[in-house]
PDB file of C-alpha atoms in Angstrom:
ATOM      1  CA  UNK A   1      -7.099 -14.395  -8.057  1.00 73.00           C
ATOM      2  CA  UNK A   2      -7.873 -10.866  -7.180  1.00 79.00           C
ATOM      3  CA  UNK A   3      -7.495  -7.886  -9.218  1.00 89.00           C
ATOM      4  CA  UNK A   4      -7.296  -4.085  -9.318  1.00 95.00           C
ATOM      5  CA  UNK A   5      -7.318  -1.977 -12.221  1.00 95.00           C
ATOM      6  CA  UNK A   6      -7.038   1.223 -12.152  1.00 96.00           C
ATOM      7  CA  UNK A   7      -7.740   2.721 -16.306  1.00 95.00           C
ATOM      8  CA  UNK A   8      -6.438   6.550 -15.825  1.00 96.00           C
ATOM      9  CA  UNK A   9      -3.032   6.377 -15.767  1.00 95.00           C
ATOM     10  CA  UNK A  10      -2.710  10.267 -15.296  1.00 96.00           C
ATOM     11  CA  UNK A  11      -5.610  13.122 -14.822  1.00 97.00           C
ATOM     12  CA  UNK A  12      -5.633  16.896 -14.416  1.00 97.00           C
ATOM     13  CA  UNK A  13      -8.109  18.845 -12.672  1.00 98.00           C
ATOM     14  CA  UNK A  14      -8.587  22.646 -11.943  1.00 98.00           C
ATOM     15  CA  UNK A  15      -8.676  24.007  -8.713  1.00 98.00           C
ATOM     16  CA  UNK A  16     -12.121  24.004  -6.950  1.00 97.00           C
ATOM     17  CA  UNK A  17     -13.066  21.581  -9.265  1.00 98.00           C
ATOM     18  CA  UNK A  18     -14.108  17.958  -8.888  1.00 98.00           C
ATOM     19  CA  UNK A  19     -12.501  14.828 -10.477  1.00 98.00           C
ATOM     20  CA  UNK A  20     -13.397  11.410 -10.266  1.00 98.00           C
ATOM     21  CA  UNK A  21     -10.715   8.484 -10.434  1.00 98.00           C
ATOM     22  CA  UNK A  22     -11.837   5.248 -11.739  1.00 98.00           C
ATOM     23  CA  UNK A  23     -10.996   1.492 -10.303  1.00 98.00           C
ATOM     24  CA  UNK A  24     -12.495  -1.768 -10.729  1.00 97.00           C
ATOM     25  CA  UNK A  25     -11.821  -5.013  -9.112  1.00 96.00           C
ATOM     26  CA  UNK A  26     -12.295  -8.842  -9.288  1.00 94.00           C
ATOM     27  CA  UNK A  27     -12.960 -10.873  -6.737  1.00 90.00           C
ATOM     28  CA  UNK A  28     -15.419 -14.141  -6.257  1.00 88.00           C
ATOM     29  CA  UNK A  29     -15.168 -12.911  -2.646  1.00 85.00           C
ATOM     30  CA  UNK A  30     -18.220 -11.589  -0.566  1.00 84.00           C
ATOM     31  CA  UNK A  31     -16.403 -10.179   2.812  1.00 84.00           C
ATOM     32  CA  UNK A  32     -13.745  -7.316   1.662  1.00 90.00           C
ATOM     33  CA  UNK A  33     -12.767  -4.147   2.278  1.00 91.00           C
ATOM     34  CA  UNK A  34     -11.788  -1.565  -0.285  1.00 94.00           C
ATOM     35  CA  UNK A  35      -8.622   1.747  -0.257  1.00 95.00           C
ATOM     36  CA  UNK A  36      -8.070   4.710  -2.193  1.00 97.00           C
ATOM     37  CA  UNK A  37      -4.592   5.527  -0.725  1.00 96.00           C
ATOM     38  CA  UNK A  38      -2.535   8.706  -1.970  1.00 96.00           C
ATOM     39  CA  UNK A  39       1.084   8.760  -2.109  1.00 95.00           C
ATOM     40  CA  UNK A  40       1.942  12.380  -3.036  1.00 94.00           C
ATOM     41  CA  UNK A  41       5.909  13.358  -3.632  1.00 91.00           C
ATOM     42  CA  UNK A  42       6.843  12.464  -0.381  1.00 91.00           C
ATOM     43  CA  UNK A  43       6.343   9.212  -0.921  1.00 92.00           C
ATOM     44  CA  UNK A  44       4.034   8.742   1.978  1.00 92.00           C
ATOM     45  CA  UNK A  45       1.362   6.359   1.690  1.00 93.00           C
ATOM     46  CA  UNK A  46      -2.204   8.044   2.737  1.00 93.00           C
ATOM     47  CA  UNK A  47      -5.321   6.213   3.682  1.00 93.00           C
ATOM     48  CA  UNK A  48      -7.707   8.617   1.740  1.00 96.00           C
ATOM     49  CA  UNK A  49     -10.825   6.619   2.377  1.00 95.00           C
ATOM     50  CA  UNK A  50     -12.346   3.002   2.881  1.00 93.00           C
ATOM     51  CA  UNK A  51     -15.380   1.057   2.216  1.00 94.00           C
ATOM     52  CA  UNK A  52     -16.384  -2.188   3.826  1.00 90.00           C
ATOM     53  CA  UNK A  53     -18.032  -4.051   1.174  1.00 90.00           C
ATOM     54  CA  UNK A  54     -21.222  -5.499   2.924  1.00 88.00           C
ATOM     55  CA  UNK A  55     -22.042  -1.582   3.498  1.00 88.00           C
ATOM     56  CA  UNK A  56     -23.878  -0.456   0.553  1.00 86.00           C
ATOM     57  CA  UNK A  57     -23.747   3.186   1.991  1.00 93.00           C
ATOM     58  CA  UNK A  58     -21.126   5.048   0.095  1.00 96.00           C
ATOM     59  CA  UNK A  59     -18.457   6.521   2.470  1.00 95.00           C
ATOM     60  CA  UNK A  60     -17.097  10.057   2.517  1.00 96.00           C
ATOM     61  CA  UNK A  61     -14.427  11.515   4.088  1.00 95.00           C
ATOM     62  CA  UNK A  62     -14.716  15.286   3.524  1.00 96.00           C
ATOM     63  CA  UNK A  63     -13.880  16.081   0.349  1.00 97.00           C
ATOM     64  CA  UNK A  64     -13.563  12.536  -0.767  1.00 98.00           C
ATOM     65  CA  UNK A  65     -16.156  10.389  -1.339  1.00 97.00           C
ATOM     66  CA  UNK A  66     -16.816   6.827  -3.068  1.00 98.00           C
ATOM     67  CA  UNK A  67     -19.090   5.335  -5.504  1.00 97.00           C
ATOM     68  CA  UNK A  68     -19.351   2.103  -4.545  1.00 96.00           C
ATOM     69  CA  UNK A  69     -20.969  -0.465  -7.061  1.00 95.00           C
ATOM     70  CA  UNK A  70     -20.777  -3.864  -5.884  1.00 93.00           C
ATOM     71  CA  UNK A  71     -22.585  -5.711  -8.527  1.00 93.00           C
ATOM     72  CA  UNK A  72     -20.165  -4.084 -11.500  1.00 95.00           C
ATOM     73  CA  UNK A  73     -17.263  -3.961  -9.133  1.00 95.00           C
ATOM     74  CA  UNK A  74     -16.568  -1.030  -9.388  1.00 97.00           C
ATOM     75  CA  UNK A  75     -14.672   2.135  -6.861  1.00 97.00           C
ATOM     76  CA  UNK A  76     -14.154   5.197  -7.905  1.00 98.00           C
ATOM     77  CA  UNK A  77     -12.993   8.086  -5.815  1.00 98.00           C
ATOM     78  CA  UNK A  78     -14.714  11.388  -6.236  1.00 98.00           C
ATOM     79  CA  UNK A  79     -12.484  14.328  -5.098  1.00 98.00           C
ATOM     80  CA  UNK A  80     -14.534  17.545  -4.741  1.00 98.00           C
ATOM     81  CA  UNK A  81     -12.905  20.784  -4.573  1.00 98.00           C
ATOM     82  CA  UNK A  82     -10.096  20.148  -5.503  1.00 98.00           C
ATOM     83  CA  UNK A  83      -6.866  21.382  -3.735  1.00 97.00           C
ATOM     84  CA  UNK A  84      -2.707  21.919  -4.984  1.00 97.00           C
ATOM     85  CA  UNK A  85      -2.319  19.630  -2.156  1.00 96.00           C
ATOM     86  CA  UNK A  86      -4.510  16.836  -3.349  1.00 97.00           C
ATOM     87  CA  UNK A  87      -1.897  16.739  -6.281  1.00 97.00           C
ATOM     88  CA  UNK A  88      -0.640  12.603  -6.034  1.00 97.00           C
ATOM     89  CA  UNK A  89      -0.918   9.553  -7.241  1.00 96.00           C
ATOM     90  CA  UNK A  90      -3.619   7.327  -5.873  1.00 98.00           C
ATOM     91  CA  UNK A  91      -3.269   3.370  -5.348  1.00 97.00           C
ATOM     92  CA  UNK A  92      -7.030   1.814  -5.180  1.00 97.00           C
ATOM     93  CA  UNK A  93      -6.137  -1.142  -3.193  1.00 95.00           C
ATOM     94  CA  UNK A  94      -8.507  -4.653  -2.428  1.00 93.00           C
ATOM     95  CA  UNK A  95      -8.017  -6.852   1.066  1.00 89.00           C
ATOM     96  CA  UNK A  96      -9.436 -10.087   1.175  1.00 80.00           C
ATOM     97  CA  UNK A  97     -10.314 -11.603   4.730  1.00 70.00           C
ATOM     98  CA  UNK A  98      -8.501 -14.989   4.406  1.00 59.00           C
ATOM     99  CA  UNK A  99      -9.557 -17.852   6.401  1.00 47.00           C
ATOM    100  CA  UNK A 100      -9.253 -20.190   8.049  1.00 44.00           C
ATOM    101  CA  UNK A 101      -5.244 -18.675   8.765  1.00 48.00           C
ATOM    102  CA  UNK A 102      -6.438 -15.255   8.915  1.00 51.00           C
ATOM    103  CA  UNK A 103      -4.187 -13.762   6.651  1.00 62.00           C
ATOM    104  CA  UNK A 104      -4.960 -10.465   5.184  1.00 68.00           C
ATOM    105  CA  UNK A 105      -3.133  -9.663   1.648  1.00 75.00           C
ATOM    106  CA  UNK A 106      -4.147  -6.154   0.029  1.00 85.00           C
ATOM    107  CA  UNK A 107      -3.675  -5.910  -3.460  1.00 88.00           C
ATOM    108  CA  UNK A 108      -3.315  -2.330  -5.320  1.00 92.00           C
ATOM    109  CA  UNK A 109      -4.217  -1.426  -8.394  1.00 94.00           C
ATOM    110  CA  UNK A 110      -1.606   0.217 -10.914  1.00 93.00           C
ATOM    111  CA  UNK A 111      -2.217   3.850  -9.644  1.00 96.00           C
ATOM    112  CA  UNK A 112      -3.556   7.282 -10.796  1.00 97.00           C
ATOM    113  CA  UNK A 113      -1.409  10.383 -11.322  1.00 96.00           C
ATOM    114  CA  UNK A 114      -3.374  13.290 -10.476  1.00 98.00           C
ATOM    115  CA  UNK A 115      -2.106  16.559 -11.052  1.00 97.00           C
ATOM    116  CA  UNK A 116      -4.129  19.820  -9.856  1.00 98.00           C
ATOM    117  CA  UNK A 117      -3.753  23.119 -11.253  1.00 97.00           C
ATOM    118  CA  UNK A 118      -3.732  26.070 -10.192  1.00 96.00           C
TER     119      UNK A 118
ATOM    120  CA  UNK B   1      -3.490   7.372  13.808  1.00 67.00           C
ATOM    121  CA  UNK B   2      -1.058   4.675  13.932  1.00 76.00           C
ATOM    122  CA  UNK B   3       2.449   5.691  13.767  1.00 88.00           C
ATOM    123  CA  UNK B   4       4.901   3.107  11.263  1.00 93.00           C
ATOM    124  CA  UNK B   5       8.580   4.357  11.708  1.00 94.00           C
ATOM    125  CA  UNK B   6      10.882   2.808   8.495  1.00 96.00           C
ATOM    126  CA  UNK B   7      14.905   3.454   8.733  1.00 96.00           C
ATOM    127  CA  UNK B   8      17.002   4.426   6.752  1.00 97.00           C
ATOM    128  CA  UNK B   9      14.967   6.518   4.365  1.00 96.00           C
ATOM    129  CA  UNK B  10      17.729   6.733   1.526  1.00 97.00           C
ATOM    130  CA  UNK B  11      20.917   3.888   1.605  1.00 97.00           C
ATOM    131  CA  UNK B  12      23.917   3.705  -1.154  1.00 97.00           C
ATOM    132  CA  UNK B  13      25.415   0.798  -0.749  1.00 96.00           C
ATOM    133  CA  UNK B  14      28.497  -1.009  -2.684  1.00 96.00           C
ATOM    134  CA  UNK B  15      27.662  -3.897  -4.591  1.00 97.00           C
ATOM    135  CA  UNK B  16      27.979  -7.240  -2.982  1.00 96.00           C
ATOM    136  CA  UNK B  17      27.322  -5.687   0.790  1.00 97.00           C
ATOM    137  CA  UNK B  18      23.711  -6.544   2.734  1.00 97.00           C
ATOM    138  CA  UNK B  19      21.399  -3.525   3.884  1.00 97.00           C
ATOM    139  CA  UNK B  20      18.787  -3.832   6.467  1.00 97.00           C
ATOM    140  CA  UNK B  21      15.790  -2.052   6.888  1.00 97.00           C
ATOM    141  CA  UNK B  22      13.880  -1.403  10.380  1.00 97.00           C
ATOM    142  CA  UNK B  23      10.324  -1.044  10.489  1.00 95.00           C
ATOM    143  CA  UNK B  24       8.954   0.236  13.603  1.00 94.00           C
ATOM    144  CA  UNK B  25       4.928   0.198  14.978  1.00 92.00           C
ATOM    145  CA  UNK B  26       5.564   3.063  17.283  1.00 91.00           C
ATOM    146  CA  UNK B  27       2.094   3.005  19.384  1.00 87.00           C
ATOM    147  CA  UNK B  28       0.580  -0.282  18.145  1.00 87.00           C
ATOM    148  CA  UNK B  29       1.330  -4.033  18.214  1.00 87.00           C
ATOM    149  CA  UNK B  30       1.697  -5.141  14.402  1.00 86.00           C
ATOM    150  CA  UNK B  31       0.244  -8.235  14.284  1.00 83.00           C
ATOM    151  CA  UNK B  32       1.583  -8.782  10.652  1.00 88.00           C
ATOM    152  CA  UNK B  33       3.657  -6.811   8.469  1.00 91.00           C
ATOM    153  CA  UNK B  34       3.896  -6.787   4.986  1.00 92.00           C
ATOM    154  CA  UNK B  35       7.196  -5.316   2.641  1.00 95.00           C
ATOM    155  CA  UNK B  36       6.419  -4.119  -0.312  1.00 95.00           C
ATOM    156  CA  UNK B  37       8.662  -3.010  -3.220  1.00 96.00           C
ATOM    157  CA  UNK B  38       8.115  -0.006  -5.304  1.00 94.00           C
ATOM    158  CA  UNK B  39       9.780   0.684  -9.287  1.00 89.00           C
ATOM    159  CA  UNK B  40       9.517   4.443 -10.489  1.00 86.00           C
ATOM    160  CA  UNK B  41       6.036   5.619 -11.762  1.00 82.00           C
ATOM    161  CA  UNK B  42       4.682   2.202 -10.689  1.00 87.00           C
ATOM    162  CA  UNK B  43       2.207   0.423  -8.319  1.00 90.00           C
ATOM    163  CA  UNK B  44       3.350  -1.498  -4.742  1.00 92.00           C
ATOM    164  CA  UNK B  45       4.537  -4.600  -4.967  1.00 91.00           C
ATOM    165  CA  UNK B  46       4.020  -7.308  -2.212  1.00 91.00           C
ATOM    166  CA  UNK B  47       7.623  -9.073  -1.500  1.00 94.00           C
ATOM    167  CA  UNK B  48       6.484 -10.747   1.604  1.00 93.00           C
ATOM    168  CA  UNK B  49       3.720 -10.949   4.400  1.00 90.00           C
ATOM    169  CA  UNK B  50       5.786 -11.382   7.929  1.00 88.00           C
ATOM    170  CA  UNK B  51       3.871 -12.362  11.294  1.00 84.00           C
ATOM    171  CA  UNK B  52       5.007 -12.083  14.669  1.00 79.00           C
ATOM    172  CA  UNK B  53       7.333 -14.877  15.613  1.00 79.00           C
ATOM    173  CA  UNK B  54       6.637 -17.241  12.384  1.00 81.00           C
ATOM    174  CA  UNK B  55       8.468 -17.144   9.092  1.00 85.00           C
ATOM    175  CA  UNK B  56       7.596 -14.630   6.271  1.00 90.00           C
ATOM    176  CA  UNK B  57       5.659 -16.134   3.237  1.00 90.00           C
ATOM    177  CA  UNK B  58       6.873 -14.695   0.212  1.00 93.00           C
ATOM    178  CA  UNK B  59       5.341 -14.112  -2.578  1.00 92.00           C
ATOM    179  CA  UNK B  60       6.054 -15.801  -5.977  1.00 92.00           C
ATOM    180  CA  UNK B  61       9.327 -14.841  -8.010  1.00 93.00           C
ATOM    181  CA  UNK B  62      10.882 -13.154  -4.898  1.00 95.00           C
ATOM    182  CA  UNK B  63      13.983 -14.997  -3.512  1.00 94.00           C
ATOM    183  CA  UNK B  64      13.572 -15.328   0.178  1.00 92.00           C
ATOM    184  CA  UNK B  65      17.372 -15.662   0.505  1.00 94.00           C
ATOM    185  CA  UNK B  66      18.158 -12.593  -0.814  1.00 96.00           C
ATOM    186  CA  UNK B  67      15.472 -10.585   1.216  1.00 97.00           C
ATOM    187  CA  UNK B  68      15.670 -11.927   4.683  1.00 95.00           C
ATOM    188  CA  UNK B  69      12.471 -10.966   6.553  1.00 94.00           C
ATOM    189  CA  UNK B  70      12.502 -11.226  10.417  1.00 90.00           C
ATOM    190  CA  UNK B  71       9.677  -9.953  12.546  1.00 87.00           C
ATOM    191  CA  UNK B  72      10.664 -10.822  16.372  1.00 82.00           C
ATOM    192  CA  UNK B  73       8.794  -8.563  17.733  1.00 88.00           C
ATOM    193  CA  UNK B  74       4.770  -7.487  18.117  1.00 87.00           C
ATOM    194  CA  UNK B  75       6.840  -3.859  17.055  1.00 91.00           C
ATOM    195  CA  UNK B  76       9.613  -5.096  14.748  1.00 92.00           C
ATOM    196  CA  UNK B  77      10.302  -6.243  11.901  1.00 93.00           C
ATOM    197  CA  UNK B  78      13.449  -5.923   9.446  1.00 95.00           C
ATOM    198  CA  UNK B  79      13.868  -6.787   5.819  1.00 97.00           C
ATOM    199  CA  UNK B  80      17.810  -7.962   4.631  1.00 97.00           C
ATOM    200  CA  UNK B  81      18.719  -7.393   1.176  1.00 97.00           C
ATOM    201  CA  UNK B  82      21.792  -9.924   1.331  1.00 96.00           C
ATOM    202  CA  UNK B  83      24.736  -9.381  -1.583  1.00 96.00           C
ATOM    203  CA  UNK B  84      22.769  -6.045  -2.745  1.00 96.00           C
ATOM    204  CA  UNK B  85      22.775  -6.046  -6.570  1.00 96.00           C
ATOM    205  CA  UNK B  86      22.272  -3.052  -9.063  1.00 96.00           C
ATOM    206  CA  UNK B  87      18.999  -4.565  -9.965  1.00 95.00           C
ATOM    207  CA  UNK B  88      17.749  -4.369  -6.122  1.00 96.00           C
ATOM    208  CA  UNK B  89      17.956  -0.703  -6.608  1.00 96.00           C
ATOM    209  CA  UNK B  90      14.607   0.441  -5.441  1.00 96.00           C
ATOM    210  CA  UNK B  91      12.368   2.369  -3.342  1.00 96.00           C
ATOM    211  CA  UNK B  92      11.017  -0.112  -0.441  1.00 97.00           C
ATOM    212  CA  UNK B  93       8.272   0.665   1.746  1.00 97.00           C
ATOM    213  CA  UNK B  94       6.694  -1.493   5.042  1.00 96.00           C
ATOM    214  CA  UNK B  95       3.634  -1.179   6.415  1.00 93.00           C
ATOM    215  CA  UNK B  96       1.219  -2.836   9.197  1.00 91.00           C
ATOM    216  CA  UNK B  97      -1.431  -3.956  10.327  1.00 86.00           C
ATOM    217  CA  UNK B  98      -2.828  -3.959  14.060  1.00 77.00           C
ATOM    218  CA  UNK B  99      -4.749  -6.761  15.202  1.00 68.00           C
ATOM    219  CA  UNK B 100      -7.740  -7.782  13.480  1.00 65.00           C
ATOM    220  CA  UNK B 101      -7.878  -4.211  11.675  1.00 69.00           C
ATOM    221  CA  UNK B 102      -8.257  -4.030   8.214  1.00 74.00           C
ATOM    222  CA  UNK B 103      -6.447  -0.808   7.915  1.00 79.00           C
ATOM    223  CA  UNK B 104      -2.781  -0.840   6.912  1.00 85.00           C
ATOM    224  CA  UNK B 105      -0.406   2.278   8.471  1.00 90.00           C
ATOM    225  CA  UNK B 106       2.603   2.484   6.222  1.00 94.00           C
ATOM    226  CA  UNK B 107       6.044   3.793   6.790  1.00 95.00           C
ATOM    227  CA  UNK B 108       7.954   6.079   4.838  1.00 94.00           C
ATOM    228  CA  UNK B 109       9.884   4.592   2.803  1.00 96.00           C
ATOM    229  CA  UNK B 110      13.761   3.555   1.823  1.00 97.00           C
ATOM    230  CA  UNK B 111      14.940   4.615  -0.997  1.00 97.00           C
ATOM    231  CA  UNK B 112      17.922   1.815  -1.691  1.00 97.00           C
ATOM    232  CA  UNK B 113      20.756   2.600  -4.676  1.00 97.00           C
ATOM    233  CA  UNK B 114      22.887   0.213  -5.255  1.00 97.00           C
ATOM    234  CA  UNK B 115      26.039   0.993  -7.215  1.00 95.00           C
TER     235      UNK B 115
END
């Protein structure tokens, strides 16, 4: 079975700085796709970023960018610059292609409470 | 982006009533949905993977006749928390998935207390 972990249960970062959140996965799968989503207070849940794993190019998104290891499994989410507004916890998250049904199932890891200050 | 409307977005209920839950693709055909339950200061949990005009798989440990799952429509689908106890008191959330997509859009959220 798949898993997420996620090691930082909470980080703080100044503003205008840069923080990187940590997240490594398991899989015996080869065709995957891989989330950082944000939930801040609202409760909202945020695609920040994704990464299609036969891509070895990291992808960025602005501010955020990835680090994409595929050999250590690993995903961690670089924020640069960091913002008040970028204050939220982030959910890496893991979706399998299933076959031959097709079904999708995302799995999340156990989260990262980021706090920015001012 | 793709627009997932989820109503009510806070529900007290009495003990022993049912609550449903709407979850609405607004501008997209949701191909599957998937509910999700959420304890304070923790991750998502997957209850149940619903797809257009088949039953929902659940996942393990989650009673699927306590949370009734219907998804009737390409745009629907509705989560029943039958004979709500205290210890359903949580904060649910839906979400969706168009297509073949691997992107999920998910609503905002019900916050359900049960006293």
């Amino acid at each position: 079975a798949q898993t997420v972990t996620q090691s930082q249960p909470e980080m703080s970062v100044q503003e205008a700085e840069t923080v990187t959140l940590s997240c490594t996965y398991d899989t015996s799968e080869s065709n995957y796709y891989l989330f950082w989503y944000k939930q801040p207070p609202s409760r909202q849940m945020i695609l920040v970023i994704r990464q299609e794993a036969y891509k070895q190019q990291n992808a960025t998104e602005n501010r955020f960018s990835v680090n994409f290891q595929k050999a250590a499994k690993s995903f961690s989410l670089k924020i640069s610059d960091s913002q008040l507004g970028d204050t939220a916890m982030y959910f890496c998250a893991f979706m399998k292609h299933g076959s031959p049904s097709g079904t999708y199932k995302y799995i999340f890891g156990t989260g990262t409470r980021l706090k920015v200050l001012a | 982006g793709a627009v997932v409307s989820q109503h009510p977005s806070r529900v007290i209920c009495k003990s022993g009533t049912s609550v449903k839950i709407e979850c609405r693709s607004l501008d997209f055909q949701a191909t599957t949905m998937f509910w999700y339950r959420q304890f304070p200061k923790q991750s998502l949990m997957l209850m149940a993977t619903s797809n257009e005009g088949s039953k929902a798989t659940y996942e393990q440990g989650v009673e699927k006749d306590k949370f009734l799952i219907n998804h009737a429509s390409l745009t629907l689908s509705t989560l029943t928390v039958t004979s709500a106890h205290p210890e359903d008191s949580s904060f649910y959330i839906c979400s969706a998935r168009s297509g073949r997509g691997e992107k999920l859009f998910f609503g905002s959220g019900t916050q359900l207390s049960v006293l």
